[in-house]
Coordinates of N, CA, C and O in Angstrom, one line a residue:
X1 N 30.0 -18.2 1.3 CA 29.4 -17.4 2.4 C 28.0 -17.1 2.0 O 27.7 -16.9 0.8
X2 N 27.0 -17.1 3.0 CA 25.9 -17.3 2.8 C 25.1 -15.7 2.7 O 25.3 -15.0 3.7
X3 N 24.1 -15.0 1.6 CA 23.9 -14.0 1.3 C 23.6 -13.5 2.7 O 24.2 -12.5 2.8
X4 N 22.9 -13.9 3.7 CA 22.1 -13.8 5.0 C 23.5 -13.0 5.6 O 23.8 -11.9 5.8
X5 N 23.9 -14.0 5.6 CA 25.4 -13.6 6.2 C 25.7 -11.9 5.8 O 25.7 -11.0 6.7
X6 N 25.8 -11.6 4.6 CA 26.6 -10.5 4.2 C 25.4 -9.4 4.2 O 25.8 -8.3 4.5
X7 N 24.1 -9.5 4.0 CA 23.1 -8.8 4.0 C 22.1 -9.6 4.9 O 21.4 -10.5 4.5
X8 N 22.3 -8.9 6.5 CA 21.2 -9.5 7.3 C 19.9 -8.5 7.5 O 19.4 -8.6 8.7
X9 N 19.5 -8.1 7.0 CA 17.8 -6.9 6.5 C 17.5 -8.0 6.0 O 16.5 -8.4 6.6
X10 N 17.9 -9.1 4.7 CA 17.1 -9.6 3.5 C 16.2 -10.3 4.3 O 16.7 -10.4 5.4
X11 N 15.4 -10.7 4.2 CA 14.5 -12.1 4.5 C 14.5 -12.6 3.1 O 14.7 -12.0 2.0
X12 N 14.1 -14.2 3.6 CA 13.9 -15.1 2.5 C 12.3 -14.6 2.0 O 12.0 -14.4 0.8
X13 N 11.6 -14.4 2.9 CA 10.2 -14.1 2.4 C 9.4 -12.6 2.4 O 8.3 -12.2 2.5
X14 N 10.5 -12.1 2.3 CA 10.2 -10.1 1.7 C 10.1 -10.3 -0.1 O 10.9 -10.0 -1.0
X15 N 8.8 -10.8 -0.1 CA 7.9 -10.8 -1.7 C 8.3 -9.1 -2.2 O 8.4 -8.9 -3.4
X16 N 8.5 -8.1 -1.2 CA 8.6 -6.7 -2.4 C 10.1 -6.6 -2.7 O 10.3 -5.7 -3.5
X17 N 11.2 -7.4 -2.3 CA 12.2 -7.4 -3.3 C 12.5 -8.2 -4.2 O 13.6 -8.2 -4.7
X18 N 11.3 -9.3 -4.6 CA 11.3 -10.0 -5.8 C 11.1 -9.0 -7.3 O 10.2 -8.2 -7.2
X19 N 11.4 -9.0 -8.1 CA 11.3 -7.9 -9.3 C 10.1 -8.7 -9.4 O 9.7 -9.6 -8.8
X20 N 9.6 -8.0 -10.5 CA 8.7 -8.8 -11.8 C 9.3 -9.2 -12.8 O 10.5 -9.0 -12.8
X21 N 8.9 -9.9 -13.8 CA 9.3 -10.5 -15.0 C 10.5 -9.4 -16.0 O 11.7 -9.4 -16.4
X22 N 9.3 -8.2 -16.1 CA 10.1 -7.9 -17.1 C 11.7 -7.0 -16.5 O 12.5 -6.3 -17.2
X23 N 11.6 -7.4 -15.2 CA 12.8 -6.3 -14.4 C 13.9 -7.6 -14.3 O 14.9 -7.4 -13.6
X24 N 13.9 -8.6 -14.8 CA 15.1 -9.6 -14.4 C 16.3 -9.1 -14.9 O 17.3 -9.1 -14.2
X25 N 16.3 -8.7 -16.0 CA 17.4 -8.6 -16.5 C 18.5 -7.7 -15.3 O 19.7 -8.1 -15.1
X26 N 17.8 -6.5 -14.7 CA 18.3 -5.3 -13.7 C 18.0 -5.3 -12.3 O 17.3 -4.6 -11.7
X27 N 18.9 -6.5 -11.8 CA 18.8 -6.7 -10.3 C 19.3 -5.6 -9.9 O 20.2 -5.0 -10.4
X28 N 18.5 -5.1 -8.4 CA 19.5 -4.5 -7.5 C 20.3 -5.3 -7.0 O 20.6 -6.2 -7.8
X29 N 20.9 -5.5 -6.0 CA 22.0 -6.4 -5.1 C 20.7 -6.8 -4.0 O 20.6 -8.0 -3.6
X30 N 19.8 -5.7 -3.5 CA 18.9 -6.1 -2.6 C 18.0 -7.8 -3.1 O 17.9 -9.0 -2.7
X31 N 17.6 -6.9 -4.4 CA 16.7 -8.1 -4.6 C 17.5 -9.7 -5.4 O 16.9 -10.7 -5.2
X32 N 18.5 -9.6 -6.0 CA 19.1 -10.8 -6.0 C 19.7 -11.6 -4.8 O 19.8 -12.8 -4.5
X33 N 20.1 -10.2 -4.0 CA 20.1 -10.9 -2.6 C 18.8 -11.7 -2.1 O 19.2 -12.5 -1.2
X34 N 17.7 -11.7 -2.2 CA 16.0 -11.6 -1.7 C 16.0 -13.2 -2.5 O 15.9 -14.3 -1.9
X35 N 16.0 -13.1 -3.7 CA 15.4 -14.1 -4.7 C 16.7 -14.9 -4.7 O 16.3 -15.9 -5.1
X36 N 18.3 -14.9 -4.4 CA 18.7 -16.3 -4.4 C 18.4 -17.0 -3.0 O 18.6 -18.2 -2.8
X37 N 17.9 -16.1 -2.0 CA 17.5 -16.5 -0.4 C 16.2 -17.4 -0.8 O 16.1 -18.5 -0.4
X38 N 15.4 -17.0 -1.5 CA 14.0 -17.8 -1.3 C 14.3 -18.5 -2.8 O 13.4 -19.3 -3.0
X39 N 14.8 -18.4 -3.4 CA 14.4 -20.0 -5.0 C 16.0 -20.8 -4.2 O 16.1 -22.0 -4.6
X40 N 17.0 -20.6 -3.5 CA 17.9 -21.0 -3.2 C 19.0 -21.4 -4.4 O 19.3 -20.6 -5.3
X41 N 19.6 -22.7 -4.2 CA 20.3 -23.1 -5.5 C 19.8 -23.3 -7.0 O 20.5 -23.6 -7.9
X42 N 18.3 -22.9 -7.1 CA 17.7 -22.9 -8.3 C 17.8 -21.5 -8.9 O 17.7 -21.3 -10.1
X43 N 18.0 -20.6 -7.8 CA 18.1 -19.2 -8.5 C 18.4 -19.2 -10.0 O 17.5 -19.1 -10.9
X44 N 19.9 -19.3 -10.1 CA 20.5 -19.6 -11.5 C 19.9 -20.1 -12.2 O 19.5 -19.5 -13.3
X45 N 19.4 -21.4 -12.0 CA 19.1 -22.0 -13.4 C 17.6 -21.7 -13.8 O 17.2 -21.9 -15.0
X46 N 16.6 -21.0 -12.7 CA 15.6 -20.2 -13.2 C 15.6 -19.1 -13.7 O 14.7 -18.6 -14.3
X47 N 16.8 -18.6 -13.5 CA 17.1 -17.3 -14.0 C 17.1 -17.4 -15.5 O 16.6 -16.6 -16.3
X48 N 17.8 -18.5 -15.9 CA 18.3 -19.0 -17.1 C 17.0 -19.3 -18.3 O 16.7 -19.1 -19.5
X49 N 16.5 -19.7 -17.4 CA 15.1 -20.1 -17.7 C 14.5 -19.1 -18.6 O 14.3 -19.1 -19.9
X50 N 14.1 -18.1 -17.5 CA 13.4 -16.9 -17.8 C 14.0 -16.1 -18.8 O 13.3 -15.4 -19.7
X51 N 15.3 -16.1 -18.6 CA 15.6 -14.9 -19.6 C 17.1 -15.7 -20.4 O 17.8 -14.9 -21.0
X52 N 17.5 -16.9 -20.5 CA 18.5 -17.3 -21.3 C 17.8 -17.3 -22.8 O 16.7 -17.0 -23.3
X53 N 19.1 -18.0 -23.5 CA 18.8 -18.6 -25.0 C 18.3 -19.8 -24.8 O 18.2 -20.5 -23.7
X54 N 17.9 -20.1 -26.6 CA 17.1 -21.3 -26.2 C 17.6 -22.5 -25.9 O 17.0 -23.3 -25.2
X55 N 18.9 -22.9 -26.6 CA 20.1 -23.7 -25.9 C 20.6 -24.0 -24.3 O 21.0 -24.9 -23.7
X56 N 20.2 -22.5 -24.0 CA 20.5 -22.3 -22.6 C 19.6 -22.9 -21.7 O 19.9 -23.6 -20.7
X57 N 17.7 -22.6 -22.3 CA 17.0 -22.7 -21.7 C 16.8 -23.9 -21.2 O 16.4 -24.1 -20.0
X58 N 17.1 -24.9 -22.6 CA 16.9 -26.4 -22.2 C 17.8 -27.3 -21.5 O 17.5 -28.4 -20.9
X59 N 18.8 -26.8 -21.5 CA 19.7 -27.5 -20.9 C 19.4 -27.3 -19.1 O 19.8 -28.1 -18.3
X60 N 18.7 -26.1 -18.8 CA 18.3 -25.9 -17.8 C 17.6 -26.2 -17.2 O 17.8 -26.6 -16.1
X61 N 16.1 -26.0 -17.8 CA 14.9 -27.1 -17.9 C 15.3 -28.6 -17.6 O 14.5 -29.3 -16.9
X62 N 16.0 -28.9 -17.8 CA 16.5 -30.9 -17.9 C 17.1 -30.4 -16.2 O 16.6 -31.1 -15.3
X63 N 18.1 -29.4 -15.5 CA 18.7 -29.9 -14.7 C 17.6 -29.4 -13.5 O 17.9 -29.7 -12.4
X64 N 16.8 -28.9 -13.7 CA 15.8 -28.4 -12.4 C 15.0 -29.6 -12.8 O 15.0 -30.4 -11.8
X65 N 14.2 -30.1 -13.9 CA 13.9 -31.4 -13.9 C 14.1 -32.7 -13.0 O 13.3 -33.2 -12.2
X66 N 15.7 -33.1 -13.3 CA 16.5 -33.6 -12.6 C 16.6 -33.3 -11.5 O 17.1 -34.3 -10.9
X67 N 16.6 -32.2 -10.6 CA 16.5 -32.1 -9.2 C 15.7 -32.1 -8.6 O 15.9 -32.1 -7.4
X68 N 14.0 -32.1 -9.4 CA 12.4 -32.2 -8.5 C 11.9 -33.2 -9.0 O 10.7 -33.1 -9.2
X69 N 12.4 -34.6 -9.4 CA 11.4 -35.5 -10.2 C 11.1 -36.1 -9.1 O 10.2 -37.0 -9.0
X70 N 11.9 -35.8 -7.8 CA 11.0 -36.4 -6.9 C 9.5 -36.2 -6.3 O 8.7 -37.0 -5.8
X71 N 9.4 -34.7 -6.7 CA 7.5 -34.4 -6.9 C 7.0 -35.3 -7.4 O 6.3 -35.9 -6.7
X72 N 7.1 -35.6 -8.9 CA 6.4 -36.6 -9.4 C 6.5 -38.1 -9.2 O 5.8 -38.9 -9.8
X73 N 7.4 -38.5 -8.4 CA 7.6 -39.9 -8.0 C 6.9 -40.0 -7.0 O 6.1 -41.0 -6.9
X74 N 6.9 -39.1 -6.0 CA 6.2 -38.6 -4.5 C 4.5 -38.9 -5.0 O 3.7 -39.8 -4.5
X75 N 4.3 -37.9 -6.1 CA 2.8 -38.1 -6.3 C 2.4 -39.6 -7.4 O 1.3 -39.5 -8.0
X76 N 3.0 -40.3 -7.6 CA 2.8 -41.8 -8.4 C 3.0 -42.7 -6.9 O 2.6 -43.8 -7.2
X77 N 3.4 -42.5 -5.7 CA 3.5 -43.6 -5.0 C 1.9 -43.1 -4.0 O 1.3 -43.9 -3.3
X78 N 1.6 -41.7 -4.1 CA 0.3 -41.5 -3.4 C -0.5 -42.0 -4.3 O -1.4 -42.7 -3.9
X79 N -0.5 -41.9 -5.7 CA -1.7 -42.7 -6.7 C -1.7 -44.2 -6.6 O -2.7 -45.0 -6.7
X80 N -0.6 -44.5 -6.3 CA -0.5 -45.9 -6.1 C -1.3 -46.3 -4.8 O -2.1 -47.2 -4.7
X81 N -0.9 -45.7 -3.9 CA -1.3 -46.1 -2.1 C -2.8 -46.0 -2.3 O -3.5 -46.7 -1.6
X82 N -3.5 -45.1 -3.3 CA -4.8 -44.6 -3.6 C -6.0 -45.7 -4.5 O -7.2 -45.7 -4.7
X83 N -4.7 -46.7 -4.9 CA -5.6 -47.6 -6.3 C -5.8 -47.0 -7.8 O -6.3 -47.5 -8.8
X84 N -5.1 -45.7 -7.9 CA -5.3 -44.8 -9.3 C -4.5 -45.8 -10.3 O -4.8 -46.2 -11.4
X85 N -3.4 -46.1 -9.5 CA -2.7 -46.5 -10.6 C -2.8 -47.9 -11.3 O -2.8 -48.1 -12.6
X86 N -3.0 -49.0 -10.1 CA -3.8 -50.2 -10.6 C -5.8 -50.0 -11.5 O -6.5 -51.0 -11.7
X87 N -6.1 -49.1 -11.7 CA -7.1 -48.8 -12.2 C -6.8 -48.5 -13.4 O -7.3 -49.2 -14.4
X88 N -5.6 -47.2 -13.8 CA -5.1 -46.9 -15.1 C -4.7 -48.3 -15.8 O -5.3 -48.6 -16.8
X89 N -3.7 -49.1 -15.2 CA -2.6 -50.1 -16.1 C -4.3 -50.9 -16.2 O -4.7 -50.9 -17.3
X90 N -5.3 -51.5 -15.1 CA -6.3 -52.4 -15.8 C -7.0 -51.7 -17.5 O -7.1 -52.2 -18.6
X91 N -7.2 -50.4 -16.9 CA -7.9 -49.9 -18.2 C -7.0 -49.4 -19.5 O -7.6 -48.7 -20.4
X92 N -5.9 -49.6 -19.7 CA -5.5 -49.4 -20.7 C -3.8 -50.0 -20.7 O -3.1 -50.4 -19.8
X93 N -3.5 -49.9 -21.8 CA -2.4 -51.0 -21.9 C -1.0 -49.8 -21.6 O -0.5 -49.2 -22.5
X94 N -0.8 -49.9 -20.5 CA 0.1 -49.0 -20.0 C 0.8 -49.6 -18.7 O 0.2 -50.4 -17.9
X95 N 2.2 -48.9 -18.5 CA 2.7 -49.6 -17.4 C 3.0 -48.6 -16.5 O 2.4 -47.5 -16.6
X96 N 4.0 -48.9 -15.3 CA 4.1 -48.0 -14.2 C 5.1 -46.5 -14.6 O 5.2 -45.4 -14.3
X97 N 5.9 -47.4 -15.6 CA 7.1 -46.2 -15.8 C 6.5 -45.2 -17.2 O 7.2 -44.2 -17.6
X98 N 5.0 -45.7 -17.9 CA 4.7 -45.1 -18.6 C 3.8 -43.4 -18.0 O 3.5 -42.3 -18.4
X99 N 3.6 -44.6 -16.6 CA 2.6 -43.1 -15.5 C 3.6 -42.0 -14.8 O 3.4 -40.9 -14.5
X100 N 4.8 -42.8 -14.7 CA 5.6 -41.9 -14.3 C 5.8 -40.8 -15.7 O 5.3 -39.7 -15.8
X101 N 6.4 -41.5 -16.6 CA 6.6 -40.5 -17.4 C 5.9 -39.2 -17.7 O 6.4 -38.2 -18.1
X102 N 4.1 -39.7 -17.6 CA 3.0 -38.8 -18.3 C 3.3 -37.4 -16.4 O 2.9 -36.3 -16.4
X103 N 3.8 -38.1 -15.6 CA 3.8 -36.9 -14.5 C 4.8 -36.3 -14.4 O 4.9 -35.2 -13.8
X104 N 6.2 -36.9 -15.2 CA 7.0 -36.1 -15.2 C 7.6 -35.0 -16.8 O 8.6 -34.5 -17.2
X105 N 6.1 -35.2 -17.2 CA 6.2 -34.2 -18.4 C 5.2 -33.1 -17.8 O 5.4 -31.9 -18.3
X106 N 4.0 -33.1 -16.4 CA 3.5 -32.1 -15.8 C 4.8 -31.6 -15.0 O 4.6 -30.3 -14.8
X107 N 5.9 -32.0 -14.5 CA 6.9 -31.5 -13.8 C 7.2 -30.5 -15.0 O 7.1 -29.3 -14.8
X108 N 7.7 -31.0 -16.0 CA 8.6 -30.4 -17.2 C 7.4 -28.9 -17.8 O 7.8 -27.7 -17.8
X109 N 6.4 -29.3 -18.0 CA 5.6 -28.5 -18.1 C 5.4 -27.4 -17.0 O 5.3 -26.2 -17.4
X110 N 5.4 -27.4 -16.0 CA 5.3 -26.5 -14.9 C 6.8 -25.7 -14.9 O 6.8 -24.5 -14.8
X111 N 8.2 -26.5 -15.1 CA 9.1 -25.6 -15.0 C 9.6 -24.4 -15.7 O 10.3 -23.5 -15.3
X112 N 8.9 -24.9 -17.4 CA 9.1 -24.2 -18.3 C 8.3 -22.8 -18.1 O 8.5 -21.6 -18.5
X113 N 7.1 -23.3 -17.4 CA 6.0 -22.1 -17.6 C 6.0 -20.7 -15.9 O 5.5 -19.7 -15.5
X114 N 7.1 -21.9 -15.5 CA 7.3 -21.3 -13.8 C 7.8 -19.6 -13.8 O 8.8 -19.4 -14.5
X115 N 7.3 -18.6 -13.0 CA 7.8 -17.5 -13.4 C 8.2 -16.9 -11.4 O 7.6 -16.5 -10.4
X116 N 9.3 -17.2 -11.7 CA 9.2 -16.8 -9.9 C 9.3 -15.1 -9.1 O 9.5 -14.8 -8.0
X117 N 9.0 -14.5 -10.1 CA 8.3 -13.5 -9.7 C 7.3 -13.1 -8.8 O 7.2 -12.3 -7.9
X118 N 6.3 -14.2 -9.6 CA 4.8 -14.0 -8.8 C 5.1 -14.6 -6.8 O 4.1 -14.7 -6.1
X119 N 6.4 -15.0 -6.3 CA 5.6 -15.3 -5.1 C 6.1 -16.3 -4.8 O 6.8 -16.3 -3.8
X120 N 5.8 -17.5 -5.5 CA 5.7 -19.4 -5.3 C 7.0 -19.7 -5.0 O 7.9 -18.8 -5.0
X121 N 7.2 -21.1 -4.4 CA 8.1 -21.6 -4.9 C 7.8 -22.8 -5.9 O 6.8 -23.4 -6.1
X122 N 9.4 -23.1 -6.4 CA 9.1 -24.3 -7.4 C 8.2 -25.3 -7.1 O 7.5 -25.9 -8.0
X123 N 8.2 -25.7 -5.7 CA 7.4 -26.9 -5.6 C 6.3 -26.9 -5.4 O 5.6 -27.9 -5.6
X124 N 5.9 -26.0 -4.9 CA 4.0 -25.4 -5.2 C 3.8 -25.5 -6.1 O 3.1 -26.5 -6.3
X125 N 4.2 -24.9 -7.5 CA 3.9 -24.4 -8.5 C 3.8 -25.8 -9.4 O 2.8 -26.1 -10.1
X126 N 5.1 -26.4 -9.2 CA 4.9 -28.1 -10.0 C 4.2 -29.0 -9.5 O 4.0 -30.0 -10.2
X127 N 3.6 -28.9 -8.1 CA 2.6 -29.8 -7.4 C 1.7 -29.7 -8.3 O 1.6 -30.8 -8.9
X128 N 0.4 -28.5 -8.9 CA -0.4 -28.0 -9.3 C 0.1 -29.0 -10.6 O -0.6 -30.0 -10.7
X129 N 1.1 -29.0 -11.5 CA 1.1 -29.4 -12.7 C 1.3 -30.9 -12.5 O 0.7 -31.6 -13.4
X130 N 1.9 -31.5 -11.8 CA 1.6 -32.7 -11.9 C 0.3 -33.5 -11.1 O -0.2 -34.5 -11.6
X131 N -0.2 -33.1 -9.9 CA -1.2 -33.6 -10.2 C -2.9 -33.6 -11.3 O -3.9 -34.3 -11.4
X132 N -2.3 -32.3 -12.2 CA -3.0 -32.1 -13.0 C -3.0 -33.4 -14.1 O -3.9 -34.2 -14.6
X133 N -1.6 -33.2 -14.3 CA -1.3 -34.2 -14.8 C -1.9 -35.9 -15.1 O -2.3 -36.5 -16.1
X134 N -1.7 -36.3 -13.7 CA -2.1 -37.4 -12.9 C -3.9 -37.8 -12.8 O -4.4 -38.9 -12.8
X135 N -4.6 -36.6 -12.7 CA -6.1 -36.5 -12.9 C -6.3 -36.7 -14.1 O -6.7 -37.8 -14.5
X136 N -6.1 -35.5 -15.0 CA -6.1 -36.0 -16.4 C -5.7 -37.7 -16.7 O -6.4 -38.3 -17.5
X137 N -4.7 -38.3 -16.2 CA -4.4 -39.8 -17.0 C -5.7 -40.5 -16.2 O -6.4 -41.4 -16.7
X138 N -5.8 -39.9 -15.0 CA -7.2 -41.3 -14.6 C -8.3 -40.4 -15.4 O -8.8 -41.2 -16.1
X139 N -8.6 -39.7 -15.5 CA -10.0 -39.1 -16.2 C -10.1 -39.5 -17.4 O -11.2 -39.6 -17.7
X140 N -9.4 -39.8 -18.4 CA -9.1 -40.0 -19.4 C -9.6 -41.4 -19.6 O -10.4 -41.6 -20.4
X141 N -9.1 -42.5 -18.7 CA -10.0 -43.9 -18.8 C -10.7 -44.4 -19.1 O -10.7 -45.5 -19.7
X142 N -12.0 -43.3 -18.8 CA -13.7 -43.7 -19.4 C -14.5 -44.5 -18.1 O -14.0 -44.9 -17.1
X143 N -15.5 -44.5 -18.5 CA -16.6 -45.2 -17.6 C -16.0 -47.1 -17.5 O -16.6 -48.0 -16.8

């Protein structure tokens, strides 16, 4: 049954019943109600994130990984439609699944550092790191 359902006041996008960082540990019901409405099925494993062990953390890391690498596939087929990508493989001895990879370590990077307190959701937040990502591999090139 769907939280909406059992508590209809929450909205998905009432930002003041998101805690801050250091309040995760001590949900009210309001705000876990609030924050599994807006991170959805990633609740959990961000939660895990933020405040598990480090066993915990990584295994967690890998499955939110696994559920957004379509961000970074998304943004390798716009580099591609753009010419970035045939520009990288000419200038340096690299292939397609090597560009993927370098964007999906900005995915991996952005999840680890993701704090959903502040607001975002995940895919804002890993947009920013992978096309960082993606800039850095063409800037890196050279003249």
């Amino acid at each position: 049954m769907s939280v909406a359902l059992l508590q209809p006041h929450i909205k998905a996008h009432d930002y003041r019943l998101v805690p801050f960082a250091w309040e995760l540990r001590a949900l009210t019901p309001d705000q876990s109600a609030a924050a599994q409405l807006f991170f959805g099925d990633d609740y959990e494993l961000l939660h895990t994130i933020r405040c598990g062990t480090h066993d915990e953390r990584a295994i967690a890391i890998g499955k939110v990984t696994e559920k957004n690498k379509e961000l970074a596939y998304g943004f390798f087929h716009r580099m591609k439609r753009n010419g970035w990508v045939q520009a990288i493989l000419n200038d340096y001895s690299m292939t397609e699944d090597d560009i993927r990879q370098e964007l999906l370590l900005g995915l991996h990077r952005a999840i680890a550092r993701f704090d959903m307190c502040r607001g975002n959701t995940l895919s804002t937040y890993a947009m920013w790191w992978i096309r960082q990502a993606g800039y850095r591999l063409f800037s890196k090139r050279g003249p």
